């Protein structure tokens, strides 16, 4: 039995899963490249069935999954760590901070969750080729999952993407198409590519199962948190699909009778790539003009999922903040030094947001705040090295050692 139907988030129209593939056939007509998607579909599950079958003591997450397990690719996903960090909380003056470390997914980012489900769907449909546009992580993730599944990945990516991400795509054997342009250019080109040559398009929010895939991070948080929703989840935001996915997780949990209150979602964006933030604050959508930030994974002019992302924040009574590149890089260092978690700059934006939430008095004293670390710091070592200085090398001699002691004494570090 098929456990869900697609529902259009604009007109409410319902569709059997194999009658539609990407956007609502009606509302999607209004979409032109260069604007946020219209007619994004959401998977609507049979919550009565979940209520009957789900056991808290032994959760069967396939009840919440839009693709049957027999189609899942042989790509080893596992729950990522979820732990309280008293030191990080202290550093930011927020009492109860938890880190969900999705940088520890197999390809180093949360994108694995979406790639896994879309490739499962490709296997179900018998599609050999999966196509995507990406700032970098979606592509490196899709390349990895396709390698495991014996499928072909065709990837449109800005040629300026960090080296480690490009290396991943190439080593996993993807067909990499560097674009001499922006992520938004790559998005448009990849849509044209599938329209002309076929294959399954994995573009974020365009394929509805990207939202469903990213949803699993919210389900996991619920389980790791003892079957409770936290008060607040801070989400670094580019296209707004993680935000919508986390929200969908808690909506599904609520509708299945497993939680009563939705966590407030915080949209964290870079100051100079803030289209969704501005939309939330003003109520009017405008593109981010010439987005530019060290946080490459959240650098986007026209966020594909702007409408649903805004709705997720409003419906959850959350809020939105922006942070500067300096704050992002400083938060990356604080997180690394205080908690042992190395995050890429986009993920560090969520950490930097803690200071904004504290200063804006947007948190209650007893709020349990979860920071979503979405990508690993090794993804972009050049960015990480911007804020630190490598000490000069010493000669391998006794004199060299003496200089070490002097150096540490100068810094006031006890021996
Ligand atoms: C993709 C990505 C994001 C943003 O996700 P959206 O769904 O585009 O908002 C944040 N952090 C990292 C590391 C990412 O790869
Ligand atoms: Zn519609």
mmCIF file with all atom_site columns, N, CA and C in Angstrom, residues 8-58:
data_model
loop_
_atom_site.group_PDB
_atom_site.id
_atom_site.type_symbol
_atom_site.label_atom_id
_atom_site.label_alt_id
_atom_site.label_comp_id
_atom_site.label_asym_id
_atom_site.label_entity_id
_atom_site.label_seq_id
_atom_site.pdbx_PDB_ins_code
_atom_site.Cartn_x
_atom_site.Cartn_y
_atom_site.Cartn_z
_atom_site.occupancy
_atom_site.B_iso_or_equiv
_atom_site.pdbx_formal_charge
_atom_site.auth_seq_id
_atom_site.auth_comp_id
_atom_site.auth_asym_id
_atom_site.auth_atom_id
_atom_site.pdbx_PDB_model_num
ATOM 1   N N  . UNK A 1 8  ? -0.480 19.735 -3.195  1.00 0.00 ? 8  UNK A N  1
ATOM 2   C CA . UNK A 1 8  ? 0.115  21.009 -3.616  1.00 0.00 ? 8  UNK A CA 1
ATOM 3   C C  . UNK A 1 8  ? 0.026  22.001 -2.456  1.00 0.00 ? 8  UNK A C  1
ATOM 4   N N  . UNK A 1 9  ? 1.151  22.649 -2.151  1.00 0.00 ? 9  UNK A N  1
ATOM 5   C CA . UNK A 1 9  ? 1.165  23.577 -1.017  1.00 0.00 ? 9  UNK A CA 1
ATOM 6   C C  . UNK A 1 9  ? 0.527  24.916 -1.366  1.00 0.00 ? 9  UNK A C  1
ATOM 7   N N  . UNK A 1 10 ? 0.109  25.091 -2.631  1.00 0.00 ? 10 UNK A N  1
ATOM 8   C CA . UNK A 1 10 ? -0.567 26.333 -3.016  1.00 0.00 ? 10 UNK A CA 1
ATOM 9   C C  . UNK A 1 10 ? -2.076 26.106 -3.150  1.00 0.00 ? 10 UNK A C  1
ATOM 10  N N  . UNK A 1 11 ? -2.490 25.189 -4.035  1.00 0.00 ? 11 UNK A N  1
ATOM 11  C CA . UNK A 1 11 ? -3.930 25.022 -4.301  1.00 0.00 ? 11 UNK A CA 1
ATOM 12  C C  . UNK A 1 11 ? -4.553 23.893 -3.486  1.00 0.00 ? 11 UNK A C  1
ATOM 13  N N  . UNK A 1 12 ? -3.716 23.082 -2.844  1.00 0.00 ? 12 UNK A N  1
ATOM 14  C CA . UNK A 1 12 ? -4.258 21.988 -2.035  1.00 0.00 ? 12 UNK A CA 1
ATOM 15  C C  . UNK A 1 12 ? -4.648 20.757 -2.848  1.00 0.00 ? 12 UNK A C  1
ATOM 16  N N  . UNK A 1 13 ? -4.436 20.800 -4.166  1.00 0.00 ? 13 UNK A N  1
ATOM 17  C CA . UNK A 1 13 ? -4.772 19.646 -5.009  1.00 0.00 ? 13 UNK A CA 1
ATOM 18  C C  . UNK A 1 13 ? -3.994 18.411 -4.581  1.00 0.00 ? 13 UNK A C  1
ATOM 19  N N  . UNK A 1 14 ? -4.668 17.239 -4.660  1.00 0.00 ? 14 UNK A N  1
ATOM 20  C CA . UNK A 1 14 ? -4.003 15.987 -4.261  1.00 0.00 ? 14 UNK A CA 1
ATOM 21  C C  . UNK A 1 14 ? -3.742 15.120 -5.477  1.00 0.00 ? 14 UNK A C  1
ATOM 22  N N  . UNK A 1 15 ? -2.604 14.435 -5.461  1.00 0.00 ? 15 UNK A N  1
ATOM 23  C CA . UNK A 1 15 ? -2.185 13.629 -6.608  1.00 0.00 ? 15 UNK A CA 1
ATOM 24  C C  . UNK A 1 15 ? -1.588 12.310 -6.136  1.00 0.00 ? 15 UNK A C  1
ATOM 25  N N  . UNK A 1 16 ? -1.953 11.233 -6.807  1.00 0.00 ? 16 UNK A N  1
ATOM 26  C CA . UNK A 1 16 ? -1.268 9.962  -6.581  1.00 0.00 ? 16 UNK A CA 1
ATOM 27  C C  . UNK A 1 16 ? 0.199  10.134 -6.929  1.00 0.00 ? 16 UNK A C  1
ATOM 28  N N  . UNK A 1 17 ? 1.064  9.396  -6.248  1.00 0.00 ? 17 UNK A N  1
ATOM 29  C CA . UNK A 1 17 ? 2.505  9.641  -6.381  1.00 0.00 ? 17 UNK A CA 1
ATOM 30  C C  . UNK A 1 17 ? 3.009  9.529  -7.816  1.00 0.00 ? 17 UNK A C  1
ATOM 31  N N  . UNK A 1 18 ? 2.445  8.634  -8.631  1.00 0.00 ? 18 UNK A N  1
ATOM 32  C CA . UNK A 1 18 ? 2.968  8.471  -9.990  1.00 0.00 ? 18 UNK A CA 1
ATOM 33  C C  . UNK A 1 18 ? 2.274  9.338  -11.033 1.00 0.00 ? 18 UNK A C  1
ATOM 34  N N  . UNK A 1 19 ? 1.367  10.194 -10.588 1.00 0.00 ? 19 UNK A N  1
ATOM 35  C CA . UNK A 1 19 ? 0.726  11.113 -11.529 1.00 0.00 ? 19 UNK A CA 1
ATOM 36  C C  . UNK A 1 19 ? 1.497  12.419 -11.651 1.00 0.00 ? 19 UNK A C  1
ATOM 37  N N  . UNK A 1 20 ? 2.356  12.698 -10.716 1.00 0.00 ? 20 UNK A N  1
ATOM 38  C CA . UNK A 1 20 ? 3.168  13.922 -10.764 1.00 0.00 ? 20 UNK A CA 1
ATOM 39  C C  . UNK A 1 20 ? 4.602  13.553 -10.416 1.00 0.00 ? 20 UNK A C  1
ATOM 40  N N  . UNK A 1 21 ? 5.528  14.417 -10.834 1.00 0.00 ? 21 UNK A N  1
ATOM 41  C CA . UNK A 1 21 ? 6.911  14.126 -10.479 1.00 0.00 ? 21 UNK A CA 1
ATOM 42  C C  . UNK A 1 21 ? 7.547  15.285 -9.714  1.00 0.00 ? 21 UNK A C  1
ATOM 43  N N  . UNK A 1 22 ? 7.320  16.500 -10.156 1.00 0.00 ? 22 UNK A N  1
ATOM 44  C CA . UNK A 1 22 ? 8.007  17.640 -9.539  1.00 0.00 ? 22 UNK A CA 1
ATOM 45  C C  . UNK A 1 22 ? 7.011  18.621 -8.901  1.00 0.00 ? 22 UNK A C  1
ATOM 46  N N  . UNK A 1 23 ? 6.542  19.596 -9.678  1.00 0.00 ? 23 UNK A N  1
ATOM 47  C CA . UNK A 1 23 ? 5.648  20.623 -9.123  1.00 0.00 ? 23 UNK A CA 1
ATOM 48  C C  . UNK A 1 23 ? 4.192  20.279 -9.411  1.00 0.00 ? 23 UNK A C  1
ATOM 49  N N  . UNK A 1 24 ? 3.268  20.994 -8.772  1.00 0.00 ? 24 UNK A N  1
ATOM 50  C CA . UNK A 1 24 ? 1.836  20.859 -9.077  1.00 0.00 ? 24 UNK A CA 1
ATOM 51  C C  . UNK A 1 24 ? 1.623  21.180 -10.554 1.00 0.00 ? 24 UNK A C  1
ATOM 52  N N  . UNK A 1 25 ? 0.910  20.320 -11.270 1.00 0.00 ? 25 UNK A N  1
ATOM 53  C CA . UNK A 1 25 ? 0.728  20.539 -12.717 1.00 0.00 ? 25 UNK A CA 1
ATOM 54  C C  . UNK A 1 25 ? 0.072  21.891 -13.029 1.00 0.00 ? 25 UNK A C  1
ATOM 55  N N  . UNK A 1 26 ? -0.768 22.389 -12.135 1.00 0.00 ? 26 UNK A N  1
ATOM 56  C CA . UNK A 1 26 ? -1.409 23.696 -12.348 1.00 0.00 ? 26 UNK A CA 1
ATOM 57  C C  . UNK A 1 26 ? -0.533 24.843 -11.841 1.00 0.00 ? 26 UNK A C  1
ATOM 58  N N  . UNK A 1 27 ? -0.256 24.826 -10.529 1.00 0.00 ? 27 UNK A N  1
ATOM 59  C CA . UNK A 1 27 ? 0.460  25.951 -9.914  1.00 0.00 ? 27 UNK A CA 1
ATOM 60  C C  . UNK A 1 27 ? 1.903  26.050 -10.412 1.00 0.00 ? 27 UNK A C  1
ATOM 61  N N  . UNK A 1 28 ? 2.463  24.935 -10.835 1.00 0.00 ? 28 UNK A N  1
ATOM 62  C CA . UNK A 1 28 ? 3.833  24.942 -11.348 1.00 0.00 ? 28 UNK A CA 1
ATOM 63  C C  . UNK A 1 28 ? 3.955  25.710 -12.655 1.00 0.00 ? 28 UNK A C  1
ATOM 64  N N  . UNK A 1 29 ? 2.821  25.907 -13.338 1.00 0.00 ? 29 UNK A N  1
ATOM 65  C CA . UNK A 1 29 ? 2.856  26.654 -14.617 1.00 0.00 ? 29 UNK A CA 1
ATOM 66  C C  . UNK A 1 29 ? 3.298  28.091 -14.406 1.00 0.00 ? 29 UNK A C  1
ATOM 67  N N  . UNK A 1 30 ? 3.048  28.606 -13.204 1.00 0.00 ? 30 UNK A N  1
ATOM 68  C CA . UNK A 1 30 ? 3.423  29.999 -12.919 1.00 0.00 ? 30 UNK A CA 1
ATOM 69  C C  . UNK A 1 30 ? 4.928  30.146 -12.724 1.00 0.00 ? 30 UNK A C  1
ATOM 70  N N  . UNK A 1 31 ? 5.626  29.009 -12.638 1.00 0.00 ? 31 UNK A N  1
ATOM 71  C CA . UNK A 1 31 ? 7.063  29.075 -12.340 1.00 0.00 ? 31 UNK A CA 1
ATOM 72  C C  . UNK A 1 31 ? 7.899  29.398 -13.578 1.00 0.00 ? 31 UNK A C  1
ATOM 73  N N  . UNK A 1 32 ? 8.799  30.355 -13.406 1.00 0.00 ? 32 UNK A N  1
ATOM 74  C CA . UNK A 1 32 ? 9.830  30.626 -14.411 1.00 0.00 ? 32 UNK A CA 1
ATOM 75  C C  . UNK A 1 32 ? 11.167 30.642 -13.692 1.00 0.00 ? 32 UNK A C  1
ATOM 76  N N  . UNK A 1 33 ? 12.223 30.136 -14.343 1.00 0.00 ? 33 UNK A N  1
ATOM 77  C CA . UNK A 1 33 ? 13.537 30.242 -13.714 1.00 0.00 ? 33 UNK A CA 1
ATOM 78  C C  . UNK A 1 33 ? 13.812 31.693 -13.330 1.00 0.00 ? 33 UNK A C  1
ATOM 79  N N  . UNK A 1 34 ? 14.428 31.884 -12.185 1.00 0.00 ? 34 UNK A N  1
ATOM 80  C CA . UNK A 1 34 ? 14.685 33.244 -11.722 1.00 0.00 ? 34 UNK A CA 1
ATOM 81  C C  . UNK A 1 34 ? 13.681 33.714 -10.696 1.00 0.00 ? 34 UNK A C  1
ATOM 82  N N  . UNK A 1 35 ? 12.765 32.830 -10.279 1.00 0.00 ? 35 UNK A N  1
ATOM 83  C CA . UNK A 1 35 ? 11.847 33.150 -9.183  1.00 0.00 ? 35 UNK A CA 1
ATOM 84  C C  . UNK A 1 35 ? 11.750 31.925 -8.273  1.00 0.00 ? 35 UNK A C  1
ATOM 85  N N  . UNK A 1 36 ? 11.315 32.117 -7.016  1.00 0.00 ? 36 UNK A N  1
ATOM 86  C CA . UNK A 1 36 ? 11.128 30.929 -6.167  1.00 0.00 ? 36 UNK A CA 1
ATOM 87  C C  . UNK A 1 36 ? 10.112 29.985 -6.797  1.00 0.00 ? 36 UNK A C  1
ATOM 88  N N  . UNK A 1 37 ? 10.241 28.700 -6.529  1.00 0.00 ? 37 UNK A N  1
ATOM 89  C CA . UNK A 1 37 ? 9.326  27.716 -7.109  1.00 0.00 ? 37 UNK A CA 1
ATOM 90  C C  . UNK A 1 37 ? 7.897  27.994 -6.657  1.00 0.00 ? 37 UNK A C  1
ATOM 91  N N  . UNK A 1 38 ? 6.940  27.723 -7.546  1.00 0.00 ? 38 UNK A N  1
ATOM 92  C CA . UNK A 1 38 ? 5.539  27.773 -7.126  1.00 0.00 ? 38 UNK A CA 1
ATOM 93  C C  . UNK A 1 38 ? 4.930  26.394 -7.353  1.00 0.00 ? 38 UNK A C  1
ATOM 94  N N  . UNK A 1 39 ? 4.018  26.016 -6.468  1.00 0.00 ? 39 UNK A N  1
ATOM 95  C CA . UNK A 1 39 ? 3.395  24.700 -6.596  1.00 0.00 ? 39 UNK A CA 1
ATOM 96  C C  . UNK A 1 39 ? 4.278  23.571 -6.088  1.00 0.00 ? 39 UNK A C  1
ATOM 97  N N  . UNK A 1 40 ? 5.113  23.852 -5.070  1.00 0.00 ? 40 UNK A N  1
ATOM 98  C CA . UNK A 1 40 ? 5.919  22.789 -4.455  1.00 0.00 ? 40 UNK A CA 1
ATOM 99  C C  . UNK A 1 40 ? 4.970  21.775 -3.808  1.00 0.00 ? 40 UNK A C  1
ATOM 100 N N  . UNK A 1 41 ? 5.296  20.504 -3.979  1.00 0.00 ? 41 UNK A N  1
ATOM 101 C CA . UNK A 1 41 ? 4.434  19.444 -3.445  1.00 0.00 ? 41 UNK A CA 1
ATOM 102 C C  . UNK A 1 41 ? 4.927  18.979 -2.086  1.00 0.00 ? 41 UNK A C  1
ATOM 103 N N  . UNK A 1 42 ? 3.983  18.555 -1.264  1.00 0.00 ? 42 UNK A N  1
ATOM 104 C CA . UNK A 1 42 ? 4.348  17.952 0.024   1.00 0.00 ? 42 UNK A CA 1
ATOM 105 C C  . UNK A 1 42 ? 3.726  16.558 0.087   1.00 0.00 ? 42 UNK A C  1
ATOM 106 N N  . UNK A 1 43 ? 4.419  15.647 0.757   1.00 0.00 ? 43 UNK A N  1
ATOM 107 C CA . UNK A 1 43 ? 3.898  14.287 0.895   1.00 0.00 ? 43 UNK A CA 1
ATOM 108 C C  . UNK A 1 43 ? 2.951  14.244 2.084   1.00 0.00 ? 43 UNK A C  1
ATOM 109 N N  . UNK A 1 44 ? 1.741  13.752 1.818   1.00 0.00 ? 44 UNK A N  1
ATOM 110 C CA . UNK A 1 44 ? 0.737  13.699 2.885   1.00 0.00 ? 44 UNK A CA 1
ATOM 111 C C  . UNK A 1 44 ? 0.518  12.243 3.287   1.00 0.00 ? 44 UNK A C  1
ATOM 112 N N  . UNK A 1 45 ? 0.904  11.932 4.504   1.00 0.00 ? 45 UNK A N  1
ATOM 113 C CA . UNK A 1 45 ? 0.846  10.537 4.965   1.00 0.00 ? 45 UNK A CA 1
ATOM 114 C C  . UNK A 1 45 ? -0.505 10.234 5.595   1.00 0.00 ? 45 UNK A C  1
ATOM 115 N N  . UNK A 1 46 ? -0.770 8.944  5.706   1.00 0.00 ? 46 UNK A N  1
ATOM 116 C CA . UNK A 1 46 ? -1.977 8.478  6.375   1.00 0.00 ? 46 UNK A CA 1
ATOM 117 C C  . UNK A 1 46 ? -1.668 8.413  7.877   1.00 0.00 ? 46 UNK A C  1
ATOM 118 N N  . UNK A 1 47 ? -1.981 9.509  8.575   1.00 0.00 ? 47 UNK A N  1
ATOM 119 C CA . UNK A 1 47 ? -1.561 9.582  9.968   1.00 0.00 ? 47 UNK A CA 1
ATOM 120 C C  . UNK A 1 47 ? -2.322 8.626  10.878  1.00 0.00 ? 47 UNK A C  1
ATOM 121 N N  . UNK A 1 48 ? -3.535 8.274  10.478  1.00 0.00 ? 48 UNK A N  1
ATOM 122 C CA . UNK A 1 48 ? -4.273 7.277  11.261  1.00 0.00 ? 48 UNK A CA 1
ATOM 123 C C  . UNK A 1 48 ? -3.534 5.950  11.259  1.00 0.00 ? 48 UNK A C  1
ATOM 124 N N  . UNK A 1 49 ? -3.024 5.620  10.086  1.00 0.00 ? 49 UNK A N  1
ATOM 125 C CA . UNK A 1 49 ? -2.284 4.362  9.954   1.00 0.00 ? 49 UNK A CA 1
ATOM 126 C C  . UNK A 1 49 ? -1.010 4.402  10.802  1.00 0.00 ? 49 UNK A C  1
ATOM 127 N N  . UNK A 1 50 ? -0.334 5.559  10.790  1.00 0.00 ? 50 UNK A N  1
ATOM 128 C CA . UNK A 1 50 ? 0.879  5.688  11.605  1.00 0.00 ? 50 UNK A CA 1
ATOM 129 C C  . UNK A 1 50 ? 0.522  5.566  13.091  1.00 0.00 ? 50 UNK A C  1
ATOM 130 N N  . UNK A 1 51 ? -0.547 6.215  13.498  1.00 0.00 ? 51 UNK A N  1
ATOM 131 C CA . UNK A 1 51 ? -0.981 6.119  14.910  1.00 0.00 ? 51 UNK A CA 1
ATOM 132 C C  . UNK A 1 51 ? -1.214 4.673  15.334  1.00 0.00 ? 51 UNK A C  1
ATOM 133 N N  . UNK A 1 52 ? -1.819 3.905  14.415  1.00 0.00 ? 52 UNK A N  1
ATOM 134 C CA . UNK A 1 52 ? -2.109 2.504  14.746  1.00 0.00 ? 52 UNK A CA 1
ATOM 135 C C  . UNK A 1 52 ? -0.847 1.662  14.852  1.00 0.00 ? 52 UNK A C  1
ATOM 136 N N  . UNK A 1 53 ? 0.108  1.921  13.959  1.00 0.00 ? 53 UNK A N  1
ATOM 137 C CA . UNK A 1 53 ? 1.233  0.983  13.826  1.00 0.00 ? 53 UNK A CA 1
ATOM 138 C C  . UNK A 1 53 ? 2.511  1.410  14.553  1.00 0.00 ? 53 UNK A C  1
ATOM 139 N N  . UNK A 1 54 ? 2.670  2.704  14.814  1.00 0.00 ? 54 UNK A N  1
ATOM 140 C CA . UNK A 1 54 ? 3.949  3.186  15.353  1.00 0.00 ? 54 UNK A CA 1
ATOM 141 C C  . UNK A 1 54 ? 4.087  2.821  16.829  1.00 0.00 ? 54 UNK A C  1
ATOM 142 N N  . UNK A 1 55 ? 5.268  2.331  17.204  1.00 0.00 ? 55 UNK A N  1
ATOM 143 C CA . UNK A 1 55 ? 5.552  2.011  18.610  1.00 0.00 ? 55 UNK A CA 1
ATOM 144 C C  . UNK A 1 55 ? 6.693  2.891  19.085  1.00 0.00 ? 55 UNK A C  1
ATOM 145 N N  . UNK A 1 56 ? 6.454  3.654  20.135  1.00 0.00 ? 56 UNK A N  1
ATOM 146 C CA . UNK A 1 56 ? 7.520  4.515  20.671  1.00 0.00 ? 56 UNK A CA 1
ATOM 147 C C  . UNK A 1 56 ? 8.743  3.715  21.071  1.00 0.00 ? 56 UNK A C  1
ATOM 148 N N  . UNK A 1 57 ? 8.507  2.536  21.646  1.00 0.00 ? 57 UNK A N  1
ATOM 149 C CA . UNK A 1 57 ? 9.625  1.739  22.148  1.00 0.00 ? 57 UNK A CA 1
ATOM 150 C C  . UNK A 1 57 ? 10.470 1.164  21.004  1.00 0.00 ? 57 UNK A C  1
ATOM 151 N N  . UNK A 1 58 ? 9.850  0.972  19.856  1.00 0.00 ? 58 UNK A N  1
ATOM 152 C CA . UNK A 1 58 ? 10.578 0.374  18.729  1.00 0.00 ? 58 UNK A CA 1
ATOM 153 C C  . UNK A 1 58 ? 10.092 1.040  17.441  1.00 0.00 ? 58 UNK A C  1
#
